Amino acid sequence: MSHTHCSARAQLGARPIHAVLLDLDGTLIDTLDEFELALGHMLCSLQLPPTTRATIARTIGKGSEHLVRSILAGALAQAGLPHDEQAVAQRFDEAMRLYFIGYDNAGHEHAKVYPGVREGLQALQALGLPMAVVTNKPMRLARPLLDATGLAGQIEFLYAGDSFARRKPDPYPLLQACERLGQAPQQVLMIGDSANDAAAARAAGCAIALLRYGFNHGEPIEQVAADAYFDSIAEIAAQLAAAPA
């Protein structure tokens, strides 16, 4: 992909923006159906009671290990079985194995690119802004998802939850992405849907735009401090493009 950066001027408020980082689940793609199918397979195989979509939506965003551990603990409790840290740890490896099998079996036909994403990414490209995805989802799930939805061609690179020892809300993956893009964090915009994204961006020194759709651990997104809130990535691109010359 070409690295012709900033052919047009882009600003969020008074801050110049030279590159964009994007979250994946709940920001680019609605993957709730995929999570539900994968976790359903895991729980059924373990002969544990099913979870709910609302519980899954509240738990998404901190990586697959956290998701599986939390859902497993809840299902053990619902079944009246020991669900302390040790009990969960004893079943965790098998649960993760079954979760990945369930995710692979689900395919990606259930993944839905959010409205405004494709045209928004095209508009950001037209502004000359290089883009990268920084997600807590493991690479073995994140890369095929971007490929299957046709979004991979619009980003420079992907950093996943297992790309580094630390993940969001730690700023480290964002700082590494800024460095790879050759941009100071202060001139990079993080687009996400959760408190995790906002905390990582704030600690890194990036601007943060939060989307009103998505997951955010089941909490209203406007309770999370950000530079701005939007209804779509297309709306973000339009605002950046409207910056005064």
Coordinates of C-alpha atoms in Angstrom, one line a residue:
M1 CA 0.0 0.0 0.0
S2 CA 1.2 3.5 -0.8
H3 CA 2.5 5.7 2.0
T4 CA 1.5 9.0 0.5
H5 CA 0.4 10.6 3.8
C6 CA -1.7 13.6 4.4
S7 CA -2.3 14.8 0.9
A8 CA -5.2 16.8 2.4
R9 CA -5.4 18.5 5.7
A10 CA -7.4 16.7 8.4
Q11 CA -8.2 18.0 11.9
L12 CA -10.3 16.9 14.8
G13 CA -11.2 20.1 16.5
A14 CA -7.9 22.1 16.6
R15 CA -5.7 19.0 16.5
P16 CA -4.1 18.0 13.1
I17 CA -4.6 14.3 12.3
H18 CA -2.0 12.5 10.2
A19 CA -3.0 8.8 10.7
V20 CA -5.9 6.7 12.1
L21 CA -6.0 3.6 14.3
L22 CA -9.1 1.5 14.5
D23 CA -10.5 -1.1 16.8
L24 CA -12.1 -4.1 15.2
D25 CA -15.1 -5.8 17.1
G26 CA -17.9 -3.3 17.7
T27 CA -16.1 -0.6 15.6
L28 CA -15.6 -2.0 12.1
I29 CA -17.5 -5.3 12.4
D30 CA -20.5 -6.5 14.4
T31 CA -19.3 -9.9 15.5
L32 CA -21.8 -10.7 18.2
D33 CA -23.3 -13.6 16.2
E34 CA -19.9 -15.1 15.8
F35 CA -19.2 -14.8 19.5
E36 CA -22.6 -16.3 20.3
L37 CA -22.0 -19.3 18.0
A38 CA -18.4 -20.0 19.3
L39 CA -19.3 -19.7 22.9
G40 CA -22.5 -21.8 22.4
H41 CA -20.4 -24.6 20.9
M42 CA -17.9 -24.3 23.9
L43 CA -20.6 -24.4 26.5
C44 CA -22.6 -27.2 24.9
S45 CA -19.5 -29.3 24.5
L46 CA -18.7 -28.8 28.2
Q47 CA -22.3 -29.7 29.0
L48 CA -22.8 -26.3 30.6
P49 CA -25.9 -24.0 30.4
P50 CA -25.9 -21.4 27.6
T51 CA -25.1 -17.7 28.1
T52 CA -27.0 -14.7 26.7
R53 CA -26.3 -12.2 24.0
A54 CA -26.4 -9.4 26.5
T55 CA -23.8 -11.1 28.7
I56 CA -21.6 -11.7 25.7
A57 CA -21.9 -8.1 24.6
R58 CA -21.0 -6.8 28.1
T59 CA -17.9 -9.1 28.2
I60 CA -16.4 -8.4 24.7
G61 CA -13.4 -6.2 24.3
K62 CA -10.7 -7.4 26.6
G63 CA -9.5 -10.3 24.5
S64 CA -10.5 -13.9 24.0
E65 CA -9.0 -15.3 27.2
H66 CA -11.0 -12.8 29.3
L67 CA -14.2 -13.5 27.3
V68 CA -13.9 -17.3 27.7
R69 CA -12.8 -17.1 31.4
S70 CA -15.8 -14.8 32.2
I71 CA -18.4 -16.8 30.3
L72 CA -17.1 -20.1 31.7
A73 CA -17.2 -18.8 35.3
G74 CA -20.8 -17.6 34.7
A75 CA -21.9 -21.0 33.2
L76 CA -20.3 -23.0 36.1
A77 CA -22.1 -20.8 38.6
Q78 CA -25.4 -21.2 36.7
A79 CA -24.9 -25.0 36.8
G80 CA -24.3 -24.9 40.6
L81 CA -20.7 -26.0 40.1
P82 CA -17.6 -24.5 41.7
H83 CA -16.7 -21.4 39.8
D84 CA -13.8 -19.9 41.7
E85 CA -10.5 -19.0 40.0
Q86 CA -9.1 -22.5 40.5
A87 CA -12.2 -24.2 39.1
V88 CA -12.2 -22.0 36.0
A89 CA -8.4 -22.6 35.6
Q90 CA -8.9 -26.4 35.5
R91 CA -11.3 -26.1 32.6
F92 CA -9.8 -23.1 30.8
D93 CA -7.5 -24.8 28.3
E94 CA -10.2 -27.1 27.1
A95 CA -12.7 -24.2 27.0
M96 CA -10.4 -22.2 24.8
R97 CA -9.8 -25.1 22.5
L98 CA -13.5 -25.6 22.1
Y99 CA -14.1 -21.8 21.6
F100 CA -11.6 -21.7 18.7
I101 CA -13.2 -24.7 17.1
G102 CA -16.6 -23.1 17.5
Y103 CA -15.3 -19.9 16.0
D104 CA -13.8 -21.7 13.1
N105 CA -17.0 -23.6 12.5
A106 CA -19.1 -20.5 12.5
G107 CA -17.3 -19.0 9.5
H108 CA -17.6 -15.3 8.8
E109 CA -20.9 -15.2 7.0
H110 CA -22.4 -14.0 10.3
A111 CA -20.0 -11.0 10.6
K112 CA -21.6 -7.7 9.6
V113 CA -19.6 -4.6 8.6
Y114 CA -21.3 -1.7 10.3
P115 CA -23.0 1.0 8.1
G116 CA -20.7 3.8 7.2
V117 CA -17.5 1.7 7.6
R118 CA -16.6 1.0 3.9
E119 CA -17.3 4.5 2.7
G120 CA -15.7 5.9 5.8
L121 CA -12.5 4.0 5.2
Q122 CA -12.5 5.1 1.6
A123 CA -12.9 8.7 2.6
L124 CA -10.1 8.5 5.1
Q125 CA -7.9 7.0 2.4
A126 CA -8.9 9.9 0.1
L127 CA -7.6 12.3 2.8
G128 CA -4.3 10.6 2.6
L129 CA -4.5 9.1 6.1
P130 CA -2.8 5.8 6.7
M131 CA -4.8 3.4 8.8
A132 CA -4.0 0.4 11.0
V133 CA -6.2 -1.9 13.2
V134 CA -5.3 -2.4 16.8
T135 CA -7.5 -5.1 18.4
N136 CA -7.5 -7.3 21.5
K137 CA -8.8 -10.2 19.3
P138 CA -6.1 -12.8 18.7
M139 CA -4.4 -12.8 15.3
R140 CA -5.8 -16.2 14.2
L141 CA -9.3 -14.8 14.5
A142 CA -8.7 -11.1 13.5
R143 CA -6.8 -11.6 10.2
P144 CA -9.3 -14.0 8.6
L145 CA -12.1 -11.7 9.7
L146 CA -10.6 -8.6 8.0
D147 CA -9.9 -10.7 4.9
A148 CA -13.4 -12.2 4.7
T149 CA -15.1 -8.8 5.0
G150 CA -12.8 -7.2 2.4
L151 CA -11.5 -4.6 4.8
A152 CA -7.9 -5.8 4.9
G153 CA -6.9 -4.0 1.7
Q154 CA -7.8 -0.6 3.3
I155 CA -5.4 -0.8 6.2
E156 CA -1.6 -0.7 6.4
F157 CA -1.3 -3.5 9.1
L158 CA -3.0 -5.2 11.9
Y159 CA -1.8 -5.5 15.5
A160 CA -3.8 -8.2 17.4
G161 CA -4.2 -9.1 21.1
D162 CA -1.3 -11.5 20.9
S163 CA 1.0 -9.2 18.9
F164 CA 2.6 -7.9 22.1
A165 CA 2.8 -8.9 25.8
R166 CA 0.5 -6.0 26.6
R167 CA -2.9 -5.1 25.1
K168 CA -5.5 -2.3 25.4
P169 CA -6.2 -0.5 27.7
D170 CA -2.4 -0.5 27.9
P171 CA -1.1 2.1 25.4
Y172 CA 1.8 0.0 24.2
P173 CA 0.1 -1.5 21.1
L174 CA -1.0 2.0 20.0
L175 CA 2.4 3.5 20.6
Q176 CA 4.0 0.7 18.5
A177 CA 1.4 1.4 15.7
C178 CA 2.1 5.1 15.8
E179 CA 5.9 4.4 15.5
R180 CA 5.3 2.0 12.6
L181 CA 3.2 4.6 10.8
G182 CA 5.9 7.2 11.4
Q183 CA 3.6 9.5 13.2
A184 CA 3.7 11.2 16.6
P185 CA 0.8 9.9 18.8
Q186 CA -0.5 13.4 19.3
Q187 CA -1.3 13.5 15.5
V188 CA -3.0 10.1 15.4
L189 CA -6.7 9.5 15.9
M190 CA -7.9 6.3 17.6
I191 CA -11.4 5.3 16.6
G192 CA -13.1 2.8 18.9
D193 CA -16.3 1.8 20.7
S194 CA -15.2 1.2 24.3
A195 CA -13.6 2.5 27.5
N196 CA -10.6 0.2 26.7
D197 CA -10.0 2.1 23.4
A198 CA -10.3 5.5 25.2
A199 CA -8.0 4.5 28.0
A200 CA -5.3 3.2 25.7
A201 CA -5.6 6.3 23.4
R202 CA -5.5 8.7 26.4
A203 CA -2.4 7.0 27.8
A204 CA -0.7 7.0 24.4
G205 CA -1.5 10.7 23.8
C206 CA -3.7 10.0 20.8
A207 CA -7.0 11.8 20.0
I208 CA -10.0 9.5 20.6
A209 CA -13.3 9.3 18.7
L210 CA -15.9 6.9 20.1
L211 CA -18.8 5.4 18.1
R212 CA -22.2 5.3 19.6
Y213 CA -22.9 1.8 18.3
G214 CA -20.7 -1.2 19.4
F215 CA -20.3 -2.9 22.8
N216 CA -18.5 -0.8 25.5
H217 CA -19.0 -3.5 28.1
G218 CA -22.8 -2.8 28.2
E219 CA -22.3 0.8 29.3
P220 CA -23.4 4.0 27.5
I221 CA -20.5 5.2 25.5
E222 CA -20.9 8.9 26.3
Q223 CA -20.1 8.1 29.9
V224 CA -16.5 7.6 28.6
A225 CA -14.4 10.7 28.1
A226 CA -13.4 11.3 24.5
D227 CA -12.6 14.1 22.1
A228 CA -15.8 13.4 20.1
Y229 CA -18.6 10.9 19.6
F230 CA -20.0 9.8 16.3
D231 CA -22.7 7.6 14.8
S232 CA -20.5 6.2 12.0
I233 CA -16.9 6.2 10.6
A234 CA -18.3 8.0 7.5
E235 CA -19.3 10.8 9.8
I236 CA -15.8 10.9 11.3
A237 CA -14.3 11.1 7.9
A238 CA -16.6 13.9 6.9
Q239 CA -15.7 15.9 10.0
L240 CA -12.0 15.4 9.4
A241 CA -12.4 16.5 5.7
A242 CA -14.3 19.6 6.7
A243 CA -11.3 20.9 8.7
P244 CA -10.4 24.5 7.7
A245 CA -7.6 24.9 5.2

